[in-house]
Amino acid sequence: MKVGDVVMFTDEGRYKEWFYGKIGTITSAVGRGVSVQWMHPVTYLTMRHVTTSNFSADYFTLMRANNESR
């Protein structure tokens, strides 16, 4: 996965309750870690709205690849 890819959170572990099925765009990718800008703010824990998150790329399914060459 690389910057600009559109991804869906599909991990069914610890964060499933808040993030499963949410769609975002990768804004940074270092090793297996990615930063994601969510299409819509995600309500996380006690009504906290997050617009970006950092997770392992393994938590996501690629929806649309960014085909721009870098």
Tab-separated table of C-alpha atoms in Angstrom:
chain	number	residue	atom	x	y	z
A	1	MET	CA	0.000	0.000	0.000
A	2	LYS	CA	1.199	3.484	-0.778
A	3	VAL	CA	0.280	7.133	-0.330
A	4	GLY	CA	-2.959	7.966	-2.132
A	5	ASP	CA	-4.441	4.450	-1.995
A	6	VAL	CA	-8.041	4.206	-0.797
A	7	VAL	CA	-8.444	1.544	1.880
A	8	MET	CA	-11.107	-0.005	4.103
A	9	PHE	CA	-10.463	-1.039	7.704
A	10	THR	CA	-11.193	-4.772	7.821
A	11	ASP	CA	-9.344	-6.034	10.898
A	12	GLU	CA	-11.714	-7.838	13.273
A	13	GLY	CA	-9.609	-7.406	16.395
A	14	ARG	CA	-9.440	-4.795	19.115
A	15	TYR	CA	-10.537	-1.770	17.026
A	16	LYS	CA	-13.364	-3.424	15.062
A	17	GLU	CA	-16.120	-1.764	17.108
A	18	TRP	CA	-15.097	1.704	15.947
A	19	PHE	CA	-13.246	1.329	12.660
A	20	TYR	CA	-14.518	-1.781	10.829
A	21	GLY	CA	-15.793	-0.840	7.360
A	22	LYS	CA	-14.521	2.754	7.529
A	23	ILE	CA	-12.876	4.070	4.385
A	24	GLY	CA	-9.911	6.395	4.142
A	25	THR	CA	-6.924	7.475	2.080
A	26	ILE	CA	-3.341	6.646	2.992
A	27	THR	CA	-1.393	9.835	3.703
A	28	SER	CA	1.870	8.228	4.869
A	29	ALA	CA	3.385	4.759	4.671
A	30	VAL	CA	6.539	3.694	6.520
A	31	GLY	CA	7.369	0.004	6.637
A	32	ARG	CA	4.127	-1.820	7.500
A	33	GLY	CA	2.636	1.237	9.244
A	34	VAL	CA	0.249	3.617	7.520
A	35	SER	CA	-1.450	6.887	8.381
A	36	VAL	CA	-4.999	7.160	7.104
A	37	GLN	CA	-7.193	10.234	6.559
A	38	TRP	CA	-10.782	9.030	7.061
A	39	MET	CA	-13.436	9.976	4.491
A	40	HIS	CA	-15.764	10.777	7.418
A	41	PRO	CA	-14.701	11.372	11.038
A	42	VAL	CA	-14.813	8.187	13.119
A	43	THR	CA	-16.370	8.214	16.584
A	44	TYR	CA	-13.821	6.481	18.782
A	45	LEU	CA	-14.153	5.519	22.455
A	46	THR	CA	-16.054	8.178	24.409
A	47	MET	CA	-17.480	10.215	21.528
A	48	ARG	CA	-14.066	11.423	20.361
A	49	HIS	CA	-14.135	12.156	16.619
A	50	VAL	CA	-10.930	11.287	14.790
A	51	THR	CA	-10.087	12.300	11.237
A	52	THR	CA	-6.734	10.500	11.007
A	53	SER	CA	-5.338	7.259	12.445
A	54	ASN	CA	-2.145	5.202	12.416
A	55	PHE	CA	-2.353	1.423	12.085
A	56	SER	CA	-0.524	-1.504	10.547
A	57	ALA	CA	-1.263	-1.898	6.840
A	58	ASP	CA	-2.425	-5.424	7.730
A	59	TYR	CA	-5.607	-3.893	9.203
A	60	PHE	CA	-6.769	-2.663	5.784
A	61	THR	CA	-8.054	-3.953	2.470
A	62	LEU	CA	-7.091	-2.013	-0.643
A	63	MET	CA	-10.158	-0.502	-2.310
A	64	ARG	CA	-8.482	1.586	-5.032
A	65	ALA	CA	-4.782	1.912	-5.796
A	66	ASN	CA	-3.204	5.260	-6.507
A	67	ASN	CA	-1.846	4.698	-9.993
A	68	GLU	CA	0.268	7.861	-10.117
A	69	SER	CA	3.933	7.073	-10.486
A	70	ARG	CA	6.146	8.399	-7.690
